[in-house]
Amino acid sequence: MEHRPVGEAGSSVRDFGHVVRDVLIVEDHPLMCEALSMTLATAFGLARVRCVTSLAAAEASIRTDGVPDAVVLDLNLPDVKGVEGVISLKARALGAPLTVISAEVSADMVSAVMGAGACGYISKSLPHDEMVDAFRRMWNGETVLPEGHEDDADSSGEMAVLAQGFSSLTPQQLNILRLICQGRPNKIISYELSIAEATVKTHIAAIMSKINVSNRTQAALLANRAKLFGR
């Protein structure tokens, strides 16, 4: 779904030297996506708002229509949950500010998201005017966090290091790590992904090397700590 409202000249927001005119919203709840799209289009005179319902659809939109000027991401999507979505879209939408909008505003999740490179974190319960102001501030270079949260540089720095390691994993390695976190043994992972068990072991060795751990348990603990796959 896509909206192409006609905005007034000069009504766009400038972010870090470029104009925000094309926004990609990744949100699987139709009413929320529609409301957010209309709100942002009207408030900022956007030329285009793309609305997609999954990470896969967001990646396809970027491949087909190019990198947007800004990304708005829900953490809980049909095909991805947690910080994995932030890491994936940051890698594909280079330079575009990414904002997370979520009903979950726990301190651990906020720190993990900010460490993964988001420019802000907004609660879905934020009133209309406050939400518009939050986007205006973020798209002008400020960091915006939910009420009651402070920007913990130490925590965000630690999460940033973790996110950097996880961002180096291939899609297949992320699939394998996700199944490890679910307690699947290598044989079951091999069956579910339709690859040889030896290939699974090779990928696991690469995962452990990239995130600097020595066994599967440590890999799972680190992924959970970084909120990679959600809670």
PDB file of C-alpha atoms in Angstrom:
ATOM      1  CA  MET A   1       0.000   0.000   0.000  1.00  0.00           C
ATOM      2  CA  GLU A   2       1.319   3.418  -0.914  1.00  0.00           C
ATOM      3  CA  HIS A   3       0.164   6.990  -0.489  1.00  0.00           C
ATOM      4  CA  ARG A   4       1.353   9.877  -2.639  1.00  0.00           C
ATOM      5  CA  PRO A   5      -0.039  13.038  -1.041  1.00  0.00           C
ATOM      6  CA  VAL A   6       0.693  16.425  -2.512  1.00  0.00           C
ATOM      7  CA  GLY A   7       2.523  18.512   0.087  1.00  0.00           C
ATOM      8  CA  GLU A   8       3.304  22.183   0.151  1.00  0.00           C
ATOM      9  CA  ALA A   9       6.680  23.167  -1.190  1.00  0.00           C
ATOM     10  CA  GLY A  10       9.286  23.283   1.528  1.00  0.00           C
ATOM     11  CA  SER A  11       7.104  21.482   4.064  1.00  0.00           C
ATOM     12  CA  SER A  12       9.385  18.447   4.265  1.00  0.00           C
ATOM     13  CA  VAL A  13      11.743  17.910   7.154  1.00  0.00           C
ATOM     14  CA  ARG A  14      15.471  18.047   6.657  1.00  0.00           C
ATOM     15  CA  ASP A  15      17.452  15.253   8.280  1.00  0.00           C
ATOM     16  CA  PHE A  16      21.244  15.451   8.495  1.00  0.00           C
ATOM     17  CA  GLY A  17      21.381  17.522   5.312  1.00  0.00           C
ATOM     18  CA  HIS A  18      18.780  15.768   3.161  1.00  0.00           C
ATOM     19  CA  VAL A  19      15.031  16.177   2.802  1.00  0.00           C
ATOM     20  CA  VAL A  20      12.611  13.577   4.158  1.00  0.00           C
ATOM     21  CA  ARG A  21      10.052  13.129   1.380  1.00  0.00           C
ATOM     22  CA  ASP A  22       9.795   9.336   1.009  1.00  0.00           C
ATOM     23  CA  VAL A  23       9.027   7.258   4.125  1.00  0.00           C
ATOM     24  CA  LEU A  24       8.808   3.474   4.445  1.00  0.00           C
ATOM     25  CA  ILE A  25       6.478   2.235   7.212  1.00  0.00           C
ATOM     26  CA  VAL A  26       6.835  -1.423   8.231  1.00  0.00           C
ATOM     27  CA  GLU A  27       3.772  -2.292  10.318  1.00  0.00           C
ATOM     28  CA  ASP A  28       1.512  -5.348  10.077  1.00  0.00           C
ATOM     29  CA  HIS A  29      -1.569  -3.820  11.733  1.00  0.00           C
ATOM     30  CA  PRO A  30      -3.596  -2.241   8.878  1.00  0.00           C
ATOM     31  CA  LEU A  31      -5.339   0.431  10.964  1.00  0.00           C
ATOM     32  CA  MET A  32      -2.120   1.506  12.669  1.00  0.00           C
ATOM     33  CA  CYS A  33      -0.282   1.621   9.368  1.00  0.00           C
ATOM     34  CA  GLU A  34      -3.029   3.670   7.722  1.00  0.00           C
ATOM     35  CA  ALA A  35      -3.272   6.115  10.633  1.00  0.00           C
ATOM     36  CA  LEU A  36       0.488   6.585  10.839  1.00  0.00           C
ATOM     37  CA  SER A  37       0.754   7.020   7.088  1.00  0.00           C
ATOM     38  CA  MET A  38      -1.929   9.705   6.999  1.00  0.00           C
ATOM     39  CA  THR A  39      -0.503  11.460  10.062  1.00  0.00           C
ATOM     40  CA  LEU A  40       3.024  11.707   8.675  1.00  0.00           C
ATOM     41  CA  ALA A  41       1.919  12.564   5.151  1.00  0.00           C
ATOM     42  CA  THR A  42      -0.295  15.394   6.373  1.00  0.00           C
ATOM     43  CA  ALA A  43       2.085  16.755   9.010  1.00  0.00           C
ATOM     44  CA  PHE A  44       5.192  16.774   6.819  1.00  0.00           C
ATOM     45  CA  GLY A  45       3.841  17.102   3.271  1.00  0.00           C
ATOM     46  CA  LEU A  46       5.531  13.869   2.209  1.00  0.00           C
ATOM     47  CA  ALA A  47       5.716  13.023  -1.478  1.00  0.00           C
ATOM     48  CA  ARG A  48       5.351   9.306  -0.844  1.00  0.00           C
ATOM     49  CA  VAL A  49       4.605   6.943   2.032  1.00  0.00           C
ATOM     50  CA  ARG A  50       5.156   3.231   1.443  1.00  0.00           C
ATOM     51  CA  CYS A  51       3.321   0.845   3.775  1.00  0.00           C
ATOM     52  CA  VAL A  52       4.374  -2.806   4.014  1.00  0.00           C
ATOM     53  CA  THR A  53       3.495  -5.522   6.517  1.00  0.00           C
ATOM     54  CA  SER A  54       6.689  -7.587   6.828  1.00  0.00           C
ATOM     55  CA  LEU A  55      10.464  -7.377   6.777  1.00  0.00           C
ATOM     56  CA  ALA A  56      10.561  -9.316   3.510  1.00  0.00           C
ATOM     57  CA  ALA A  57       8.175  -6.819   1.914  1.00  0.00           C
ATOM     58  CA  ALA A  58      10.276  -3.914   3.225  1.00  0.00           C
ATOM     59  CA  GLU A  59      13.429  -5.395   1.715  1.00  0.00           C
ATOM     60  CA  ALA A  60      11.598  -5.934  -1.586  1.00  0.00           C
ATOM     61  CA  SER A  61      10.384  -2.311  -1.551  1.00  0.00           C
ATOM     62  CA  ILE A  62      13.938  -1.052  -1.073  1.00  0.00           C
ATOM     63  CA  ARG A  63      15.212  -3.253  -3.907  1.00  0.00           C
ATOM     64  CA  THR A  64      12.427  -2.143  -6.243  1.00  0.00           C
ATOM     65  CA  ASP A  65      11.876   1.511  -5.334  1.00  0.00           C
ATOM     66  CA  GLY A  66      15.181   2.460  -3.781  1.00  0.00           C
ATOM     67  CA  VAL A  67      16.237   3.540  -0.314  1.00  0.00           C
ATOM     68  CA  PRO A  68      13.633   5.746   1.429  1.00  0.00           C
ATOM     69  CA  ASP A  69      14.519   8.957   3.214  1.00  0.00           C
ATOM     70  CA  ALA A  70      13.326   7.479   6.534  1.00  0.00           C
ATOM     71  CA  VAL A  71      12.075   4.161   7.925  1.00  0.00           C
ATOM     72  CA  VAL A  72       9.443   3.535  10.620  1.00  0.00           C
ATOM     73  CA  LEU A  73       9.507  -0.021  11.995  1.00  0.00           C
ATOM     74  CA  ASP A  74       7.275  -2.073  14.274  1.00  0.00           C
ATOM     75  CA  LEU A  75       9.296  -4.653  16.225  1.00  0.00           C
ATOM     76  CA  ASN A  76       6.736  -7.460  16.021  1.00  0.00           C
ATOM     77  CA  LEU A  77       6.123  -8.531  12.449  1.00  0.00           C
ATOM     78  CA  PRO A  78       4.943 -11.828  10.947  1.00  0.00           C
ATOM     79  CA  ASP A  79       8.444 -12.756   9.770  1.00  0.00           C
ATOM     80  CA  VAL A  80      10.675 -11.090  12.364  1.00  0.00           C
ATOM     81  CA  LYS A  81      10.549  -9.960  15.972  1.00  0.00           C
ATOM     82  CA  GLY A  82      12.981  -7.877  17.982  1.00  0.00           C
ATOM     83  CA  VAL A  83      16.210  -6.162  17.022  1.00  0.00           C
ATOM     84  CA  GLU A  84      16.799  -8.418  14.011  1.00  0.00           C
ATOM     85  CA  GLY A  85      14.469  -6.176  11.991  1.00  0.00           C
ATOM     86  CA  VAL A  86      16.409  -3.049  12.973  1.00  0.00           C
ATOM     87  CA  ILE A  87      19.739  -4.620  12.018  1.00  0.00           C
ATOM     88  CA  SER A  88      18.415  -5.916   8.692  1.00  0.00           C
ATOM     89  CA  LEU A  89      16.847  -2.630   7.603  1.00  0.00           C
ATOM     90  CA  LYS A  90      19.760  -0.504   8.783  1.00  0.00           C
ATOM     91  CA  ALA A  91      21.993  -2.595   6.523  1.00  0.00           C
ATOM     92  CA  ARG A  92      19.682  -2.133   3.522  1.00  0.00           C
ATOM     93  CA  ALA A  93      18.561   1.467   4.051  1.00  0.00           C
ATOM     94  CA  LEU A  94      21.997   2.966   4.556  1.00  0.00           C
ATOM     95  CA  GLY A  95      21.874   6.529   5.797  1.00  0.00           C
ATOM     96  CA  ALA A  96      18.112   6.591   6.334  1.00  0.00           C
ATOM     97  CA  PRO A  97      17.064   7.365   9.928  1.00  0.00           C
ATOM     98  CA  LEU A  98      15.158   4.419  11.387  1.00  0.00           C
ATOM     99  CA  THR A  99      12.513   4.909  14.068  1.00  0.00           C
ATOM    100  CA  VAL A 100      11.000   2.044  16.051  1.00  0.00           C
ATOM    101  CA  ILE A 101       7.344   2.368  17.024  1.00  0.00           C
ATOM    102  CA  SER A 102       6.155  -0.263  19.470  1.00  0.00           C
ATOM    103  CA  ALA A 103       3.754  -1.036  22.286  1.00  0.00           C
ATOM    104  CA  GLU A 104       6.678  -2.516  24.230  1.00  0.00           C
ATOM    105  CA  VAL A 105       8.808   0.104  25.963  1.00  0.00           C
ATOM    106  CA  SER A 106      10.898  -1.954  28.390  1.00  0.00           C
ATOM    107  CA  ALA A 107      14.291  -0.480  29.259  1.00  0.00           C
ATOM    108  CA  ASP A 108      16.160  -3.522  27.893  1.00  0.00           C
ATOM    109  CA  MET A 109      14.390  -3.384  24.543  1.00  0.00           C
ATOM    110  CA  VAL A 110      14.846   0.369  24.195  1.00  0.00           C
ATOM    111  CA  SER A 111      18.589   0.010  24.914  1.00  0.00           C
ATOM    112  CA  ALA A 112      18.910  -2.877  22.454  1.00  0.00           C
ATOM    113  CA  VAL A 113      17.099  -0.989  19.694  1.00  0.00           C
ATOM    114  CA  MET A 114      19.122   2.187  20.192  1.00  0.00           C
ATOM    115  CA  GLY A 115      22.335   0.165  20.302  1.00  0.00           C
ATOM    116  CA  ALA A 116      21.381  -1.383  16.957  1.00  0.00           C
ATOM    117  CA  GLY A 117      21.359   2.075  15.408  1.00  0.00           C
ATOM    118  CA  ALA A 118      17.799   3.414  15.600  1.00  0.00           C
ATOM    119  CA  CYS A 119      17.454   7.204  15.798  1.00  0.00           C
ATOM    120  CA  GLY A 120      14.491   6.965  18.159  1.00  0.00           C
ATOM    121  CA  TYR A 121      11.917   4.791  19.888  1.00  0.00           C
ATOM    122  CA  ILE A 122       8.258   5.811  20.074  1.00  0.00           C
ATOM    123  CA  SER A 123       5.414   4.252  22.024  1.00  0.00           C
ATOM    124  CA  LYS A 124       2.300   3.447  19.994  1.00  0.00           C
ATOM    125  CA  SER A 125       0.244   5.056  22.757  1.00  0.00           C
ATOM    126  CA  LEU A 126       1.805   8.486  22.197  1.00  0.00           C
ATOM    127  CA  PRO A 127      -0.857  11.175  21.499  1.00  0.00           C
ATOM    128  CA  HIS A 128      -1.082  12.501  17.947  1.00  0.00           C
ATOM    129  CA  ASP A 129       0.554  15.896  18.496  1.00  0.00           C
ATOM    130  CA  GLU A 130       3.355  14.451  20.598  1.00  0.00           C
ATOM    131  CA  MET A 131       4.011  11.781  17.975  1.00  0.00           C
ATOM    132  CA  VAL A 132       4.272  14.390  15.213  1.00  0.00           C
ATOM    133  CA  ASP A 133       6.655  16.433  17.365  1.00  0.00           C
ATOM    134  CA  ALA A 134       8.755  13.323  18.079  1.00  0.00           C
ATOM    135  CA  PHE A 135       9.164  12.583  14.361  1.00  0.00           C
ATOM    136  CA  ARG A 136       9.981  16.209  13.640  1.00  0.00           C
ATOM    137  CA  ARG A 137      12.720  16.164  16.258  1.00  0.00           C
ATOM    138  CA  MET A 138      14.139  12.809  15.117  1.00  0.00           C
ATOM    139  CA  TRP A 139      14.175  13.836  11.460  1.00  0.00           C
ATOM    140  CA  ASN A 140      16.063  16.947  12.498  1.00  0.00           C
ATOM    141  CA  GLY A 141      18.766  14.870  14.143  1.00  0.00           C
ATOM    142  CA  GLU A 142      17.610  14.502  17.753  1.00  0.00           C
ATOM    143  CA  THR A 143      17.341  11.227  19.679  1.00  0.00           C
ATOM    144  CA  VAL A 144      13.847  10.564  21.033  1.00  0.00           C
ATOM    145  CA  LEU A 145      13.068   7.944  23.662  1.00  0.00           C
ATOM    146  CA  PRO A 146       9.860   6.931  25.492  1.00  0.00           C
ATOM    147  CA  GLU A 147       8.936   9.003  28.529  1.00  0.00           C
ATOM    148  CA  GLY A 148      10.883   7.914  31.590  1.00  0.00           C
ATOM    149  CA  HIS A 149      13.797   6.501  29.603  1.00  0.00           C
ATOM    150  CA  GLU A 150      17.201   8.104  29.483  1.00  0.00           C
ATOM    151  CA  ASP A 151      19.891   7.664  26.848  1.00  0.00           C
ATOM    152  CA  ASP A 152      22.308   5.338  28.657  1.00  0.00           C
ATOM    153  CA  ALA A 153      25.542   5.718  26.703  1.00  0.00           C
ATOM    154  CA  ASP A 154      27.217   2.728  28.372  1.00  0.00           C
ATOM    155  CA  SER A 155      24.279   0.394  27.771  1.00  0.00           C
ATOM    156  CA  SER A 156      23.742   1.610  24.209  1.00  0.00           C
ATOM    157  CA  GLY A 157      27.462   1.280  23.508  1.00  0.00           C
ATOM    158  CA  GLU A 158      27.484  -2.309  24.718  1.00  0.00           C
ATOM    159  CA  MET A 159      24.396  -3.106  22.654  1.00  0.00           C
ATOM    160  CA  ALA A 160      25.974  -1.433  19.637  1.00  0.00           C
ATOM    161  CA  VAL A 161      28.944  -3.798  19.867  1.00  0.00           C
ATOM    162  CA  LEU A 162      26.583  -6.777  20.044  1.00  0.00           C
ATOM    163  CA  ALA A 163      24.527  -5.469  17.122  1.00  0.00           C
ATOM    164  CA  GLN A 164      27.658  -5.042  15.030  1.00  0.00           C
ATOM    165  CA  GLY A 165      28.534  -8.696  15.544  1.00  0.00           C
ATOM    166  CA  PHE A 166      25.038  -9.915  14.722  1.00  0.00           C
ATOM    167  CA  SER A 167      24.829  -7.652  11.654  1.00  0.00           C
ATOM    168  CA  SER A 168      27.739  -9.598  10.160  1.00  0.00           C
ATOM    169  CA  LEU A 169      25.715 -12.832  10.118  1.00  0.00           C
ATOM    170  CA  THR A 170      24.251 -14.033   6.837  1.00  0.00           C
ATOM    171  CA  PRO A 171      20.474 -14.611   6.559  1.00  0.00           C
ATOM    172  CA  GLN A 172      21.025 -18.362   6.842  1.00  0.00           C
ATOM    173  CA  GLN A 173      23.210 -17.917   9.912  1.00  0.00           C
ATOM    174  CA  LEU A 174      20.484 -15.789  11.508  1.00  0.00           C
ATOM    175  CA  ASN A 175      17.984 -18.558  10.736  1.00  0.00           C
ATOM    176  CA  ILE A 176      20.245 -21.091  12.418  1.00  0.00           C
ATOM    177  CA  LEU A 177      20.873 -18.865  15.435  1.00  0.00           C
ATOM    178  CA  ARG A 178      17.120 -18.328  15.799  1.00  0.00           C
ATOM    179  CA  LEU A 179      16.585 -22.100  15.920  1.00  0.00           C
ATOM    180  CA  ILE A 180      19.460 -22.494  18.407  1.00  0.00           C
ATOM    181  CA  CYS A 181      17.699 -19.967  20.646  1.00  0.00           C
ATOM    182  CA  GLN A 182      14.580 -22.145  20.369  1.00  0.00           C
ATOM    183  CA  GLY A 183      16.546 -25.137  21.649  1.00  0.00           C
ATOM    184  CA  ARG A 184      16.745 -27.052  18.373  1.00  0.00           C
ATOM    185  CA  PRO A 185      19.612 -29.579  18.042  1.00  0.00           C
ATOM    186  CA  ASN A 186      21.718 -29.628  14.870  1.00  0.00           C
ATOM    187  CA  LYS A 187      19.850 -32.592  13.410  1.00  0.00           C
ATOM    188  CA  ILE A 188      16.493 -30.793  13.665  1.00  0.00           C
ATOM    189  CA  ILE A 189      17.984 -27.556  12.314  1.00  0.00           C
ATOM    190  CA  SER A 190      19.311 -29.531   9.359  1.00  0.00           C
ATOM    191  CA  TYR A 191      15.860 -30.976   8.698  1.00  0.00           C
ATOM    192  CA  GLU A 192      13.952 -27.698   9.108  1.00  0.00           C
ATOM    193  CA  LEU A 193      16.283 -25.734   6.829  1.00  0.00           C
ATOM    194  CA  SER A 194      16.802 -28.595   4.336  1.00  0.00           C
ATOM    195  CA  ILE A 195      20.585 -28.468   4.567  1.00  0.00           C
ATOM    196  CA  ALA A 196      23.197 -31.043   5.547  1.00  0.00           C
ATOM    197  CA  GLU A 197      24.038 -31.381   9.221  1.00  0.00           C
ATOM    198  CA  ALA A 198      27.685 -30.749   8.348  1.00  0.00           C
ATOM    199  CA  THR A 199      26.628 -27.453   6.795  1.00  0.00           C
ATOM    200  CA  VAL A 200      24.789 -26.549   9.996  1.00  0.00           C
ATOM    201  CA  LYS A 201      27.962 -27.197  12.001  1.00  0.00           C
ATOM    202  CA  THR A 202      29.990 -25.040   9.615  1.00  0.00           C
ATOM    203  CA  HIS A 203      27.527 -22.177   9.986  1.00  0.00           C
ATOM    204  CA  ILE A 204      27.507 -22.514  13.779  1.00  0.00           C
ATOM    205  CA  ALA A 205      31.306 -22.303  13.842  1.00  0.00           C
ATOM    206  CA  ALA A 206      31.113 -19.126  11.739  1.00  0.00           C
ATOM    207  CA  ILE A 207      28.431 -17.671  14.020  1.00  0.00           C
ATOM    208  CA  MET A 208      30.511 -18.276  17.133  1.00  0.00           C
ATOM    209  CA  SER A 209      33.563 -16.706  15.490  1.00  0.00           C
ATOM    210  CA  LYS A 210      31.661 -13.591  14.371  1.00  0.00           C
ATOM    211  CA  ILE A 211      30.047 -12.902  17.747  1.00  0.00           C
ATOM    212  CA  ASN A 212      33.071 -14.058  19.739  1.00  0.00           C
ATOM    213  CA  VAL A 213      31.612 -16.916  21.772  1.00  0.00           C
ATOM    214  CA  SER A 214      32.828 -20.483  22.258  1.00  0.00           C
ATOM    215  CA  ASN A 215      29.624 -22.544  22.286  1.00  0.00           C
ATOM    216  CA  ARG A 216      25.936 -22.664  21.327  1.00  0.00           C
ATOM    217  CA  THR A 217      24.733 -21.782  24.799  1.00  0.00           C
ATOM    218  CA  GLN A 218      26.775 -18.593  24.890  1.00  0.00           C
ATOM    219  CA  ALA A 219      25.517 -17.682  21.409  1.00  0.00           C
ATOM    220  CA  ALA A 220      21.899 -18.086  22.530  1.00  0.00           C
ATOM    221  CA  LEU A 221      22.478 -16.097  25.713  1.00  0.00           C
ATOM    222  CA  LEU A 222      24.080 -13.269  23.769  1.00  0.00           C
ATOM    223  CA  ALA A 223      21.241 -13.195  21.229  1.00  0.00           C
ATOM    224  CA  ASN A 224      18.684 -13.074  24.025  1.00  0.00           C
ATOM    225  CA  ARG A 225      20.600 -10.321  25.788  1.00  0.00           C
ATOM    226  CA  ALA A 226      20.610  -8.255  22.586  1.00  0.00           C
ATOM    227  CA  LYS A 227      16.850  -8.908  22.100  1.00  0.00           C
ATOM    228  CA  LEU A 228      17.778 -10.131  18.623  1.00  0.00           C
ATOM    229  CA  PHE A 229      14.654 -12.236  18.180  1.00  0.00           C
ATOM    230  CA  GLY A 230      12.377 -10.416  20.601  1.00  0.00           C
ATOM    231  CA  ARG A 231      11.843 -11.170  24.250  1.00  0.00           C
TER     232      ARG A 231
END
